[in-house]
mmCIF file of C-alpha atoms in Angstrom:
data_model
loop_
_atom_site.group_PDB
_atom_site.id
_atom_site.type_symbol
_atom_site.label_atom_id
_atom_site.label_comp_id
_atom_site.label_asym_id
_atom_site.label_seq_id
_atom_site.Cartn_x
_atom_site.Cartn_y
_atom_site.Cartn_z
ATOM 1 C CA UNK G 1 0.616 17.024 3.676
ATOM 2 C CA UNK G 2 -1.340 14.335 5.538
ATOM 3 C CA UNK G 3 -4.625 16.147 4.873
ATOM 4 C CA UNK G 4 -3.715 16.308 1.177
ATOM 5 C CA UNK G 5 -3.118 12.556 1.126
ATOM 6 C CA UNK G 6 -6.304 11.790 3.019
ATOM 7 C CA UNK G 7 -8.283 13.939 0.588
ATOM 8 C CA UNK G 8 -7.332 11.360 -2.086
ATOM 9 C CA UNK G 9 -9.023 8.506 -0.192
ATOM 10 C CA UNK G 10 -11.333 6.548 -2.457
ATOM 11 C CA UNK G 11 -13.031 3.314 -1.405
ATOM 12 C CA UNK G 12 -15.097 0.900 -3.477
ATOM 13 C CA UNK G 13 -17.213 -2.091 -2.576
ATOM 14 C CA UNK G 14 -15.860 -3.634 -5.801
ATOM 15 C CA UNK G 15 -12.309 -3.967 -4.434
ATOM 16 C CA UNK G 16 -9.127 -2.097 -3.502
ATOM 17 C CA UNK G 17 -8.641 1.336 -5.105
ATOM 18 C CA UNK G 18 -5.147 2.502 -6.104
ATOM 19 C CA UNK G 19 -4.599 6.215 -6.753
ATOM 20 C CA UNK G 20 -1.380 7.681 -8.144
ATOM 21 C CA UNK G 21 -0.046 10.474 -5.922
ATOM 22 C CA UNK G 22 3.236 11.143 -7.729
ATOM 23 C CA UNK G 23 5.066 9.497 -10.618
ATOM 24 C CA UNK G 24 8.715 10.212 -11.409
ATOM 25 C CA UNK G 25 11.744 8.513 -12.966
ATOM 26 C CA UNK G 26 13.132 7.513 -9.568
ATOM 27 C CA UNK G 27 10.001 6.515 -7.641
ATOM 28 C CA UNK G 28 6.208 6.385 -7.668
ATOM 29 C CA UNK G 29 3.893 7.107 -4.761
ATOM 30 C CA UNK G 30 0.446 5.510 -4.636
ATOM 31 C CA UNK G 31 -2.416 5.534 -2.163
ATOM 32 C CA UNK G 32 -4.221 2.202 -1.748
ATOM 33 C CA UNK G 33 -7.626 2.113 -0.042
ATOM 34 C CA UNK G 34 -9.218 -1.142 1.081
ATOM 35 C CA UNK G 35 -12.473 -1.901 2.865
ATOM 36 C CA UNK G 36 -12.524 -4.540 5.614
ATOM 37 C CA UNK G 37 -12.251 -7.998 4.068
ATOM 38 C CA UNK G 38 -10.773 -6.808 0.771
ATOM 39 C CA UNK G 39 -7.482 -8.280 -0.363
ATOM 40 C CA UNK G 40 -4.683 -7.854 -2.849
ATOM 41 C CA UNK G 41 -3.488 -11.467 -3.196
ATOM 42 C CA UNK G 42 0.260 -12.104 -2.764
ATOM 43 C CA UNK G 43 2.075 -11.640 -6.067
ATOM 44 C CA UNK G 44 5.577 -10.628 -7.201
ATOM 45 C CA UNK G 45 6.329 -7.204 -8.697
ATOM 46 C CA UNK G 46 9.505 -6.075 -10.511
ATOM 47 C CA UNK G 47 10.106 -3.173 -8.094
ATOM 48 C CA UNK G 48 10.811 -2.624 -4.400
ATOM 49 C CA UNK G 49 8.119 -0.896 -2.349
ATOM 50 C CA UNK G 50 7.813 0.681 1.080
ATOM 51 C CA UNK G 51 4.289 0.546 2.569
ATOM 52 C CA UNK G 52 3.108 2.890 5.346
ATOM 53 C CA UNK G 53 -0.295 2.331 6.964
ATOM 54 C CA UNK G 54 -1.965 5.731 7.343
ATOM 55 C CA UNK G 55 -5.298 4.444 8.650
ATOM 56 C CA UNK G 56 -6.754 1.092 9.628
ATOM 57 C CA UNK G 57 -5.213 -2.334 10.050
ATOM 58 C CA UNK G 58 -4.316 -5.299 7.898
ATOM 59 C CA UNK G 59 -2.079 -8.263 7.231
ATOM 60 C CA UNK G 60 0.815 -7.793 4.807
ATOM 61 C CA UNK G 61 2.326 -10.884 3.222
ATOM 62 C CA UNK G 62 5.920 -10.843 1.941
ATOM 63 C CA UNK G 63 8.551 -13.446 1.165
ATOM 64 C CA UNK G 64 9.434 -13.303 4.876
ATOM 65 C CA UNK G 65 5.937 -14.211 6.100
ATOM 66 C CA UNK G 66 2.767 -12.401 7.199
ATOM 67 C CA UNK G 67 2.754 -9.307 9.397
ATOM 68 C CA UNK G 68 -0.183 -7.499 11.005
ATOM 69 C CA UNK G 69 0.300 -3.755 10.693
ATOM 70 C CA UNK G 70 -1.775 -0.849 11.971
ATOM 71 C CA UNK G 71 -1.686 2.944 11.721
ATOM 72 C CA UNK G 72 1.829 4.427 11.507
ATOM 73 C CA UNK G 73 3.421 1.003 10.881
ATOM 74 C CA UNK G 74 5.551 0.323 7.825
ATOM 75 C CA UNK G 75 7.129 -2.550 5.920
ATOM 76 C CA UNK G 76 9.459 -2.789 2.944
ATOM 77 C CA UNK G 77 9.354 -5.423 0.221
ATOM 78 C CA UNK G 78 12.208 -6.136 -2.174
ATOM 79 C CA UNK G 79 12.200 -6.229 -5.942
ATOM 80 C CA UNK G 80 10.605 -9.408 -7.380
ATOM 81 C CA UNK G 81 9.461 -10.390 -3.865
ATOM 82 C CA UNK G 82 5.827 -11.351 -3.277
ATOM 83 C CA UNK G 83 3.588 -8.808 -1.615
ATOM 84 C CA UNK G 84 -0.054 -8.937 -0.625
ATOM 85 C CA UNK G 85 -2.452 -7.041 1.643
ATOM 86 C CA UNK G 86 -5.538 -8.345 3.460
ATOM 87 C CA UNK G 87 -7.588 -5.611 5.111
ATOM 88 C CA UNK G 88 -8.852 -6.229 8.653
ATOM 89 C CA UNK G 89 -10.129 -2.700 9.413
ATOM 90 C CA UNK G 90 -10.728 -0.147 6.608
ATOM 91 C CA UNK G 91 -7.239 0.848 5.470
ATOM 92 C CA UNK G 92 -5.402 3.647 3.739
ATOM 93 C CA UNK G 93 -1.864 2.600 2.721
ATOM 94 C CA UNK G 94 0.840 4.770 1.180
ATOM 95 C CA UNK G 95 3.148 2.871 -1.159
ATOM 96 C CA UNK G 96 6.478 4.277 -2.291
ATOM 97 C CA UNK G 97 7.617 2.223 -5.287
ATOM 98 C CA UNK G 98 11.168 2.152 -6.627
ATOM 99 C CA UNK G 99 11.032 3.431 -10.182
ATOM 100 C CA UNK G 100 14.004 1.322 -11.345
#
């Protein structure tokens, strides 16, 4: 399964790349790839999400503050809560989004 996910890695010098892994009524799974220095600015979304860092390292910003996460670390963010990612070392992040 991990090799399947890693085969979907896609990086761009233009900015973060989000790839849909699975979409369903209950949840969506996305793979987000960021080069060092790239950022998804903090912003609210109308769904909860659980992020798992598969590779690399970065700073995740939520309503509770900023947290540096590395490989095999995870963080959850509630519905309508701000979330942002700043990449420190080339990252691959799995996001499981609540479909409700």
